[in-house]
GROMACS .gro file of C-alpha atoms in nm:
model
  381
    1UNK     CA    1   0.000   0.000   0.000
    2UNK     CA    2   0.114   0.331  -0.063
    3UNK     CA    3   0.153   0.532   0.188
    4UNK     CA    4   0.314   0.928   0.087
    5UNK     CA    5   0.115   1.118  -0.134
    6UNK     CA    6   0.093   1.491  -0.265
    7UNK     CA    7  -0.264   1.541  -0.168
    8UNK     CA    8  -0.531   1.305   0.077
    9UNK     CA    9  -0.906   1.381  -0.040
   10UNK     CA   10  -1.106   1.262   0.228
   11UNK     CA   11  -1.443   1.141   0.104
   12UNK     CA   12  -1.522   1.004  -0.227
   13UNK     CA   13  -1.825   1.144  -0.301
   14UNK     CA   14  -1.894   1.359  -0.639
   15UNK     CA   15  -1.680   1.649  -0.497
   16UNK     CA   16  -1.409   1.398  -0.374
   17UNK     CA   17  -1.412   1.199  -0.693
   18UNK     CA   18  -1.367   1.508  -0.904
   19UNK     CA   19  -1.099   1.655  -0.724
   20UNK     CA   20  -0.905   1.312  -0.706
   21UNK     CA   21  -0.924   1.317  -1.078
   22UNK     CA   22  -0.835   1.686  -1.128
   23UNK     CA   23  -0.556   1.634  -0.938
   24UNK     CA   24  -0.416   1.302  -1.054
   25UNK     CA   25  -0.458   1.457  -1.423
   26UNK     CA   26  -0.184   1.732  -1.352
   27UNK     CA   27  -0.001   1.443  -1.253
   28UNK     CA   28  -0.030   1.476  -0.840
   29UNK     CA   29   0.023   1.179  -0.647
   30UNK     CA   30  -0.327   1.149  -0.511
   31UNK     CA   31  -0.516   0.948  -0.215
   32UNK     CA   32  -0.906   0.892  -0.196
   33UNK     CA   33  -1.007   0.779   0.089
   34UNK     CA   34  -1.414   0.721   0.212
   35UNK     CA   35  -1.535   0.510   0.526
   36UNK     CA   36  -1.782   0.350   0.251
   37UNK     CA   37  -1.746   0.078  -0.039
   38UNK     CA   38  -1.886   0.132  -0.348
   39UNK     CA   39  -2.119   0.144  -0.555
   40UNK     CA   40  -2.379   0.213  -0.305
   41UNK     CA   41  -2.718   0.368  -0.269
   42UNK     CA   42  -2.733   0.741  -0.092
   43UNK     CA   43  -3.051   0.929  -0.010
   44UNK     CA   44  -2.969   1.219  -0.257
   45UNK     CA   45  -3.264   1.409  -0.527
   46UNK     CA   46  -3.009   1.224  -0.768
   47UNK     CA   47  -3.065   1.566  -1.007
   48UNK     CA   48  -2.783   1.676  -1.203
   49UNK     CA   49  -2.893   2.029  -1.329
   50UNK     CA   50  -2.798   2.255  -1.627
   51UNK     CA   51  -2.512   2.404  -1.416
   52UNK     CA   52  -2.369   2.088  -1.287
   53UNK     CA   53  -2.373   1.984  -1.674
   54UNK     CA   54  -2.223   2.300  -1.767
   55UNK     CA   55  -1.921   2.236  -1.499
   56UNK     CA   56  -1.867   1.853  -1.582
   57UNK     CA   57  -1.801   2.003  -1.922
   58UNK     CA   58  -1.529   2.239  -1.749
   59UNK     CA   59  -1.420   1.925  -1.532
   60UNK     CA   60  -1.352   1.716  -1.887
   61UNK     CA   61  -1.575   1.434  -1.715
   62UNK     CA   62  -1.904   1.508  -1.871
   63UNK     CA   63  -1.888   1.253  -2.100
   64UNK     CA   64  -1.904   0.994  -1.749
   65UNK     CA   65  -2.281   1.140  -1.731
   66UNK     CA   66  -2.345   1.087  -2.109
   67UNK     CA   67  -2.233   0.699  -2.102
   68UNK     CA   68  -2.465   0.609  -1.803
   69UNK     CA   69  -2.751   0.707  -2.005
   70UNK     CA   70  -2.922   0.974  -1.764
   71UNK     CA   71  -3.296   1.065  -1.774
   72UNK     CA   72  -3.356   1.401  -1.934
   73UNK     CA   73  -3.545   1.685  -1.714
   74UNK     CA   74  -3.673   1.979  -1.871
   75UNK     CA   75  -3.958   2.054  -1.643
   76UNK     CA   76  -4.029   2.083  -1.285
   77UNK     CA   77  -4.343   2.066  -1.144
   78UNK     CA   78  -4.470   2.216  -0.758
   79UNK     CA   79  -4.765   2.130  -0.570
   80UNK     CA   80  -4.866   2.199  -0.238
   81UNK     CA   81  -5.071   1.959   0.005
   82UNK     CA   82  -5.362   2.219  -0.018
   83UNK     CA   83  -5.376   2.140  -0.410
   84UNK     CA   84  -5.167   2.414  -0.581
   85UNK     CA   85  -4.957   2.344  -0.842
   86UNK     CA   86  -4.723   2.497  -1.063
   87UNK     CA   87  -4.548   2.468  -1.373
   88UNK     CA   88  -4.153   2.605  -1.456
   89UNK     CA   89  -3.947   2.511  -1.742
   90UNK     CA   90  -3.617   2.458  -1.641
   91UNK     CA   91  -3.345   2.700  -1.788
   92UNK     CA   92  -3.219   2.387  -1.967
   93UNK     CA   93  -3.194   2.002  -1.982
   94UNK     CA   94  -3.061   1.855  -1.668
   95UNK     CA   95  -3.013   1.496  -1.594
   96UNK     CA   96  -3.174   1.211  -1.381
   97UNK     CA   97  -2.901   0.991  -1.233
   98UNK     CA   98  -2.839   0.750  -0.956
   99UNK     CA   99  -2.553   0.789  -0.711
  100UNK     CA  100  -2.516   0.465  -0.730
  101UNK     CA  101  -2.412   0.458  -1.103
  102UNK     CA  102  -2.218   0.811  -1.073
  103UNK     CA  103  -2.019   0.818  -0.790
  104UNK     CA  104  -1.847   0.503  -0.869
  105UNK     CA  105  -1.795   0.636  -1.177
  106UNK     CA  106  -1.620   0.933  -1.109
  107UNK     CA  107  -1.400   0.738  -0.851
  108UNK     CA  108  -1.311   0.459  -1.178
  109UNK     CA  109  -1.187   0.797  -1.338
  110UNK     CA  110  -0.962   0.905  -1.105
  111UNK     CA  111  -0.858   0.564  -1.015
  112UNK     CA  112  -0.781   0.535  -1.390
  113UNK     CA  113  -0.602   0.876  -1.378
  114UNK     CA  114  -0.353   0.775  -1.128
  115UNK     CA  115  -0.526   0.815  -0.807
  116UNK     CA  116  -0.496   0.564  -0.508
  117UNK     CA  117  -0.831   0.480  -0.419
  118UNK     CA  118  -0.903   0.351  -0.024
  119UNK     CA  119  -1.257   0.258   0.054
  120UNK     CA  120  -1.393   0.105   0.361
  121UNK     CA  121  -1.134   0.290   0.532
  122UNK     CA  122  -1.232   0.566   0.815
  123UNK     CA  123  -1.050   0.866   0.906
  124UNK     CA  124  -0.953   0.800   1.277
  125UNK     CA  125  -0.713   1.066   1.313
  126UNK     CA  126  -0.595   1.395   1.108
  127UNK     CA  127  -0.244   1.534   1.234
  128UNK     CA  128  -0.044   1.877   1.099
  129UNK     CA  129   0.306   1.809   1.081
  130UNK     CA  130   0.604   2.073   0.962
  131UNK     CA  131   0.553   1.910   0.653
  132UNK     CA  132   0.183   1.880   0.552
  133UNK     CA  133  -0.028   1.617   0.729
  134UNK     CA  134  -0.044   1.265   0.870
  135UNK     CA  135  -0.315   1.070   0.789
  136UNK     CA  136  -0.434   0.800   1.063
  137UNK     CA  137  -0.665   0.508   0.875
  138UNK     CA  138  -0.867   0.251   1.076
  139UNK     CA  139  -1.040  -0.070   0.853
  140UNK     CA  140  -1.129  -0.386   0.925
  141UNK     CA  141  -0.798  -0.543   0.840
  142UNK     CA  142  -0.666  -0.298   1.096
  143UNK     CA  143  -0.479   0.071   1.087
  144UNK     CA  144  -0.232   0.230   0.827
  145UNK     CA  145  -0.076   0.587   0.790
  146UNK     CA  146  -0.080   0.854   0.512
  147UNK     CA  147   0.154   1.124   0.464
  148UNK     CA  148   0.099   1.431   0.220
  149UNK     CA  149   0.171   1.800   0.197
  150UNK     CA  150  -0.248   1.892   0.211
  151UNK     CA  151  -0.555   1.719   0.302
  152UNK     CA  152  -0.830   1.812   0.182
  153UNK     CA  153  -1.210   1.784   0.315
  154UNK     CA  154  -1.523   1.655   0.101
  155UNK     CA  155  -1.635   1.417   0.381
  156UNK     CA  156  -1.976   1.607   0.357
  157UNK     CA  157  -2.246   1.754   0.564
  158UNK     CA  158  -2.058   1.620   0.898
  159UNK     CA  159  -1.763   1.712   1.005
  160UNK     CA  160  -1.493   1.446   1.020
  161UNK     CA  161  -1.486   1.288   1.390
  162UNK     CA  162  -1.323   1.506   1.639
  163UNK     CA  163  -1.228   1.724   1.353
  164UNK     CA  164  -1.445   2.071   1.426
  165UNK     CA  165  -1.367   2.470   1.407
  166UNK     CA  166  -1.564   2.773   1.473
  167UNK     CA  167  -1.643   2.827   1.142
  168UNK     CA  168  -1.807   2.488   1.098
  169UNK     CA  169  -2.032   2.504   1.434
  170UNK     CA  170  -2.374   2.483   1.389
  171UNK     CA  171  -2.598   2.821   1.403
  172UNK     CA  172  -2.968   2.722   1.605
  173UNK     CA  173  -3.099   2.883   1.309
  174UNK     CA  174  -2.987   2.618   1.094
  175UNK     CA  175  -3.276   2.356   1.018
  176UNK     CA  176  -3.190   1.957   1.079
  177UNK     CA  177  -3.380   1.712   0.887
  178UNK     CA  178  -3.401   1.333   0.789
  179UNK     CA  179  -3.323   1.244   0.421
  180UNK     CA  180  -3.456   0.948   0.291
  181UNK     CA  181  -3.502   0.750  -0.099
  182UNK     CA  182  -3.634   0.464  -0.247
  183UNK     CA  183  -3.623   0.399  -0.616
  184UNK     CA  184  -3.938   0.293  -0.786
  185UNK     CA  185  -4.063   0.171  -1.142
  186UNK     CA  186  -4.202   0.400  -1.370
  187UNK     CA  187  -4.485   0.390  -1.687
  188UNK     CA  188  -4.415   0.714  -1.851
  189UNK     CA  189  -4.128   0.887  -2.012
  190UNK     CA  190  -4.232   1.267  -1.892
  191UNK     CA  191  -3.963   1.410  -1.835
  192UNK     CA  192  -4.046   1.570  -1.486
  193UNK     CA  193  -3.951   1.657  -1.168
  194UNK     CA  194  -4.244   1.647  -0.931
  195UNK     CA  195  -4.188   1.833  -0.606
  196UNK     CA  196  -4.436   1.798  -0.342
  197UNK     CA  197  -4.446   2.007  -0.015
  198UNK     CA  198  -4.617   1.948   0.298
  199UNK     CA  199  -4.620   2.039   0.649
  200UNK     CA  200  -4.240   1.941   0.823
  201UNK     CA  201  -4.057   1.891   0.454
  202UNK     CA  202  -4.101   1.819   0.089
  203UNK     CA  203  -4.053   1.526  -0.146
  204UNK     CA  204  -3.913   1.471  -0.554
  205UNK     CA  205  -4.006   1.226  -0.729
  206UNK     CA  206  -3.758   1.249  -1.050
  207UNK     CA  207  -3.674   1.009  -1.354
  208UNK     CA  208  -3.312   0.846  -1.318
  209UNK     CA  209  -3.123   0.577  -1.576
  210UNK     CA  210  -3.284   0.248  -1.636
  211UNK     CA  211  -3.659   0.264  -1.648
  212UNK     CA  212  -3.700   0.432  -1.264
  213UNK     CA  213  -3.783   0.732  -1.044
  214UNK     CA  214  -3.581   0.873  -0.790
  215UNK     CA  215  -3.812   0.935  -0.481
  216UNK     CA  216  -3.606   1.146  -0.239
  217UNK     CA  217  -3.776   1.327   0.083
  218UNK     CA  218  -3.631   1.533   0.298
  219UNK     CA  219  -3.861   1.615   0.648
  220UNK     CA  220  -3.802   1.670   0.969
  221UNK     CA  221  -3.793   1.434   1.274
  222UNK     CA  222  -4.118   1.538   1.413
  223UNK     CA  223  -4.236   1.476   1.017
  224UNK     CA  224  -4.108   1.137   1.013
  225UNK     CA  225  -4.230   1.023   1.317
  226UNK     CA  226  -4.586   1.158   1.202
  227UNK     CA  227  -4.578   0.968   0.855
  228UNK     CA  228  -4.501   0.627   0.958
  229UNK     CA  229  -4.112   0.634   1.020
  230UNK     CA  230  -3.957   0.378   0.776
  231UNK     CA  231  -4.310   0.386   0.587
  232UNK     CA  232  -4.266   0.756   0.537
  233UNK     CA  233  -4.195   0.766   0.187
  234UNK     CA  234  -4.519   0.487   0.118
  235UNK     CA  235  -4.742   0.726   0.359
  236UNK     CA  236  -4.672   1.079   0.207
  237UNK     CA  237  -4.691   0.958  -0.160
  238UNK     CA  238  -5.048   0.829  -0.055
  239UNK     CA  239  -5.133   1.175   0.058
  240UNK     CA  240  -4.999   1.336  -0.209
  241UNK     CA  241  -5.208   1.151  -0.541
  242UNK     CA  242  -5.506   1.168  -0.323
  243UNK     CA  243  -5.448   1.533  -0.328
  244UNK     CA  244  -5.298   1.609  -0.662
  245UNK     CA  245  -5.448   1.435  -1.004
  246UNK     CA  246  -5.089   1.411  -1.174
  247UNK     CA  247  -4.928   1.238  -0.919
  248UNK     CA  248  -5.171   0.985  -0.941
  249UNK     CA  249  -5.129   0.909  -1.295
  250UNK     CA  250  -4.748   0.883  -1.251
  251UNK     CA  251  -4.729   0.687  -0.945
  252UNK     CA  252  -5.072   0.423  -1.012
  253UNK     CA  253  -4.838   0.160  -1.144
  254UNK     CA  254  -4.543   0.246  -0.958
  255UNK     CA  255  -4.340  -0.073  -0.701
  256UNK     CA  256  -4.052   0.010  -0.494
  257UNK     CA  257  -3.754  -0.149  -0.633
  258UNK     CA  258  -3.604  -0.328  -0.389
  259UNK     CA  259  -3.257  -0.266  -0.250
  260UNK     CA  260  -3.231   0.119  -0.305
  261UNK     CA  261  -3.348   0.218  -0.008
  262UNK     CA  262  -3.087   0.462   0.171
  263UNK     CA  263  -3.173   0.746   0.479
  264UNK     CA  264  -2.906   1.008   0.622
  265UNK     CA  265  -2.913   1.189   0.916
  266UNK     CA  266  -2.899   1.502   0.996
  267UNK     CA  267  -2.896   1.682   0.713
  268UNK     CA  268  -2.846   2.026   0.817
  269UNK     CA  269  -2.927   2.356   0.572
  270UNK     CA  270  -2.652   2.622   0.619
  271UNK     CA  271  -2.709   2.881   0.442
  272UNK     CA  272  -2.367   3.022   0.512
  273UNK     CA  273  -2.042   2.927   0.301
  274UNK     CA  274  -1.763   2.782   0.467
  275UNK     CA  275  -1.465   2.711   0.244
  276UNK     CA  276  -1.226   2.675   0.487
  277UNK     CA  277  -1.214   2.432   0.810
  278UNK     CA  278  -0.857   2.420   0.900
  279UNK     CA  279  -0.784   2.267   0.559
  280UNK     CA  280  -0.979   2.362   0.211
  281UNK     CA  281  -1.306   2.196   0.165
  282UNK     CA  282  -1.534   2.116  -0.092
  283UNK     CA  283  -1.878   1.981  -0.135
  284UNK     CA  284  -2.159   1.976   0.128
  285UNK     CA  285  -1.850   2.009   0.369
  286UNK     CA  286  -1.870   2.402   0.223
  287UNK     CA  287  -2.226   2.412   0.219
  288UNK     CA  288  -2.590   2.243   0.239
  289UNK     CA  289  -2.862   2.454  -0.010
  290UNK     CA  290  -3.252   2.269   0.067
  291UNK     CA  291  -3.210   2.012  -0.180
  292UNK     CA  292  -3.547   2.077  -0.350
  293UNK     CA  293  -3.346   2.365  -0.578
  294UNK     CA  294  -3.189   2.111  -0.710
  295UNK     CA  295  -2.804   2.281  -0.674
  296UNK     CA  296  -2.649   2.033  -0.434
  297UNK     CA  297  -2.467   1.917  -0.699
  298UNK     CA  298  -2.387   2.239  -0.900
  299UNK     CA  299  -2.267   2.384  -0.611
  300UNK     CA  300  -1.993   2.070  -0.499
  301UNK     CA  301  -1.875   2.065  -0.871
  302UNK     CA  302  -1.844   2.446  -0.880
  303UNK     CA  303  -1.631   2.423  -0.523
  304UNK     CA  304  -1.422   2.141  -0.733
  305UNK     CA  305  -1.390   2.404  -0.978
  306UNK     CA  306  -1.237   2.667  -0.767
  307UNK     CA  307  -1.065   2.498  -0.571
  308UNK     CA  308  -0.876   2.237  -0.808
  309UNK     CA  309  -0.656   2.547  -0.941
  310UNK     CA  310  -0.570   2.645  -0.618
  311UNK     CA  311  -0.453   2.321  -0.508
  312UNK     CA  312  -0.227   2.285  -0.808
  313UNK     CA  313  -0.066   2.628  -0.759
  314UNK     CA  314  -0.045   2.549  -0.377
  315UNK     CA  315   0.163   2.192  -0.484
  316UNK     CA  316   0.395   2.363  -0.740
  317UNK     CA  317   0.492   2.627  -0.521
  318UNK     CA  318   0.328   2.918  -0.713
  319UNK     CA  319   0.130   3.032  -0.425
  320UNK     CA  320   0.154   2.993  -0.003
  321UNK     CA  321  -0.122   2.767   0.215
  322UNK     CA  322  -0.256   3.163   0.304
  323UNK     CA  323  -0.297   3.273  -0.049
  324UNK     CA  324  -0.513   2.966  -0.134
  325UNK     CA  325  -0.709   3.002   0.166
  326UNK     CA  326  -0.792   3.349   0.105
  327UNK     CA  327  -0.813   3.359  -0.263
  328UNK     CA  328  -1.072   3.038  -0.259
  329UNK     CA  329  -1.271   3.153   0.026
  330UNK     CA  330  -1.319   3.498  -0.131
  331UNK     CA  331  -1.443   3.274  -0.467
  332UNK     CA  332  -1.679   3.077  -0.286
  333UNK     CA  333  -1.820   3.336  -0.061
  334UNK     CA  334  -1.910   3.532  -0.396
  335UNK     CA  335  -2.041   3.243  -0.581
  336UNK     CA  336  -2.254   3.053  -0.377
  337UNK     CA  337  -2.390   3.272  -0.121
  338UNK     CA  338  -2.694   3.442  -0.310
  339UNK     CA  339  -2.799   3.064  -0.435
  340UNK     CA  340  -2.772   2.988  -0.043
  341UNK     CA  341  -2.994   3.282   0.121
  342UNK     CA  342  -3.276   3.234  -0.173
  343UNK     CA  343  -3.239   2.869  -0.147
  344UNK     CA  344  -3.291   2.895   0.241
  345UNK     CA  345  -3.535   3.163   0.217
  346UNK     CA  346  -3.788   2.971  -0.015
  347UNK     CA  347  -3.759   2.639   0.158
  348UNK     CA  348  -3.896   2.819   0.460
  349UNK     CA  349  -4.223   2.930   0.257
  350UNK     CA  350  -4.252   2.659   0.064
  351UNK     CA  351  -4.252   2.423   0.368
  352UNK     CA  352  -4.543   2.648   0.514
  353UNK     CA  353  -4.852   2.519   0.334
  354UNK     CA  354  -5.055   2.899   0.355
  355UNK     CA  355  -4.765   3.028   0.238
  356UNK     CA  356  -4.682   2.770  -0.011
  357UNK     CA  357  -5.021   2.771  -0.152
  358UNK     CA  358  -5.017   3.159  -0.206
  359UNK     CA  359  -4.653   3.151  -0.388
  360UNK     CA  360  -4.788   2.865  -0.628
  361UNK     CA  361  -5.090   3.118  -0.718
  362UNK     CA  362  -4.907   3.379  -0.751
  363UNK     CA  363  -4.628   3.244  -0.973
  364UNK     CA  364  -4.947   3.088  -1.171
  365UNK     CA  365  -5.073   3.477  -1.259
  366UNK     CA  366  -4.694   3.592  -1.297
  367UNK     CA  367  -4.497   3.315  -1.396
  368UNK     CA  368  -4.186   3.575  -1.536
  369UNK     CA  369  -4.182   3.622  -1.152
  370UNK     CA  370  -4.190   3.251  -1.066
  371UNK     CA  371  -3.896   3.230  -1.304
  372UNK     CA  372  -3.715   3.465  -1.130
  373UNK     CA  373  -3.760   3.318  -0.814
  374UNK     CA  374  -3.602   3.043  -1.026
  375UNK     CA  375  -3.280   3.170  -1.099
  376UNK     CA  376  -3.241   3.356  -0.810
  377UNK     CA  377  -3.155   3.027  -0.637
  378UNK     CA  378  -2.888   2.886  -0.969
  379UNK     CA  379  -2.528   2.993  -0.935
  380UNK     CA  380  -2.310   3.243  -1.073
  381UNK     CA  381  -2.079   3.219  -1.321
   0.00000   0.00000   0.00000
């Protein structure tokens, strides 16, 4: 095993994956390391929007999308559990796609790149030296050691284990939820995103590769506990095509498929961007927008994006730890955070079903306004 690298990526995720690749490309001697095995199931909207296509395309790796044969979205679709609905065209074709299927993917990539991929391996401990960092391993066939000159974080919504800073402490304005998905068979072809909001959270329903729909909710404990728990996902569908004739129609046939179940928890919105915890980070480690905007992925691509450069300089010697810190915090601070506050500021009246309702109405009389609402919560170029 390898053990003395250039960079250590911790988490192998979409943002983790990418940068492993990036990296290895420029000819970096690159570790990628995640607690999990793959491929596996994650509870994720599994949406991969016009931006995220428009960075993959920047990343050279869009062409991984294009062979898994993704569902194409043009539309999304609102309703409210009062009855409301509302139609937006998205601002252009996105893509339906499993987790599953990409993030192992992305990880063959960077494996094929060069990269030295460790899964089923947990971060136990993270150490600065003089020289860049000491990376502690713990798996089941027992510990190893990493050495490199930077580490960088893409280990996700939570912090690594005993691995927390100011800047990453969570505000008691921040909300906590429960993510959860199931994959189920689909009739139709439509391609929609259906996005259903209720009382404690909201759910998407979504077409992904291979004949199926991603249904991903995202609600909070109180929610769960209301809806049945681990039948949560059965429950609320049942309340939502009793409410709304469209669901109906595209659910009336649907099964679970079995095996793609996956929850998280917590998943935590913070609407403020962090891109630095000690060491760079990218991903959900930067930031969590409410999934139902459909940016979750745009916006740990775009963090790839920045950040990637950086790195590189940072490795040749072409710029100091300082520079990169302030140079990439300053980029994502000015790209994400208007995508964040709308994001956040939506979610909380779209998650209010009087409130909800009235928005849906209103964007039904004005619908330039509804698109603006729109793009207020896409990134910047």
């Amino acid at each position: 095993m390898k053990t003395e690298f250039d960079a250590v990526v911790i988490g192998a995720g979409i943002a983790g994956s990418s940068m492993a690749y990036c990296l290895a490309k420029q000819g970096w001697q690159v570790a990628l390391v995640d607690k999990d095995t793959f491929p596996r199931h994650k509870a994720c909207g599994e949406f991969i929007s016009p931006e995220s296509l428009g960075t993959l395309k920047t990343l050279e790796l869009d062409g991984i999308v294009a062979s898994l044969q993704p569902s194409p979205i043009t539309l999304v679709r609102l309703h409210t559990e009062r009855g409301v609905s509302l139609t937006i065209p998205l601002t252009g074709t996105a893509m339906g796609l499993s987790r599953q299927a990409l993030d192992a993917s992305l990880q063959r990539s960077a494996l094929d790149n060069g990269a030295s991929v460790y899964t089923g391996r947990s971060v136990s401990e993270l150490k600065e030296t003089v020289n860049g960092h000491v990376v502690e391993l713990a798996s089941k066939e027992g510990r190893s050691q990493l050495t490199c000159r930077t580490v960088i974080a893409a280990w996700g919504r939570r912090p690594l284990n005993g691995f927390q800073t100011t800047g990453q402490k969570h505000k008691s304005n921040n909300r906590t939820y429960v993510g959860i998905k199931s994959h189920y068979t689909r009739s139709d072809s439509d391609p929609v995103v259906d996005l259903y909001f209720f009382q404690g959270g909201y759910i998407g329903i979504s077409p992904i590769e291979g004949g199926h729909l991603n249904v991903a909710a995202l609600i909070t404990n109180p929610a769960l506990i209301k809806h049945g728990g681990s039948d949560a996902i059965p429950n609320i569908l049942k309340s939502a095509v009793n409410r709304i004739p469209v669901l109906k129609k595209r659910l009336e046939h649907a099964i679970a498929v079995p095996g793609t179940q996956a929850a998280t928890f917590p998943v935590i919105i913070r609407p403020e961007p962090n891109g630095w915890n000690g060491i760079p980070c990218i991903g959900d480690a930067v930031a969590v927008i409410p999934p139902f905007c459909g940016d979750g992925m745009a916006m740990a691509l775009r963090s790839v994006e920045l950040c990637a450069p950086r790195a590189n300089s940072y490795l040749l010697g072409q710029c100091s730890y300082s520079e990169w810190k302030n140079a990439y915090t300053m980029q994502i601070k000015q790209q994400l955070s208007g995508a964040l506050r709308w994001g956040s500021l939506l979610e909380r009246i779209l998650t209010n079903p009087i409130l909800s309702s009235w928005l849906l109405q209103l964007g039904s009389f004005m619908p330039g306004t509804a698109e603006k609402l729109v793009r207020a919560t896409r990134l910047r170029g």
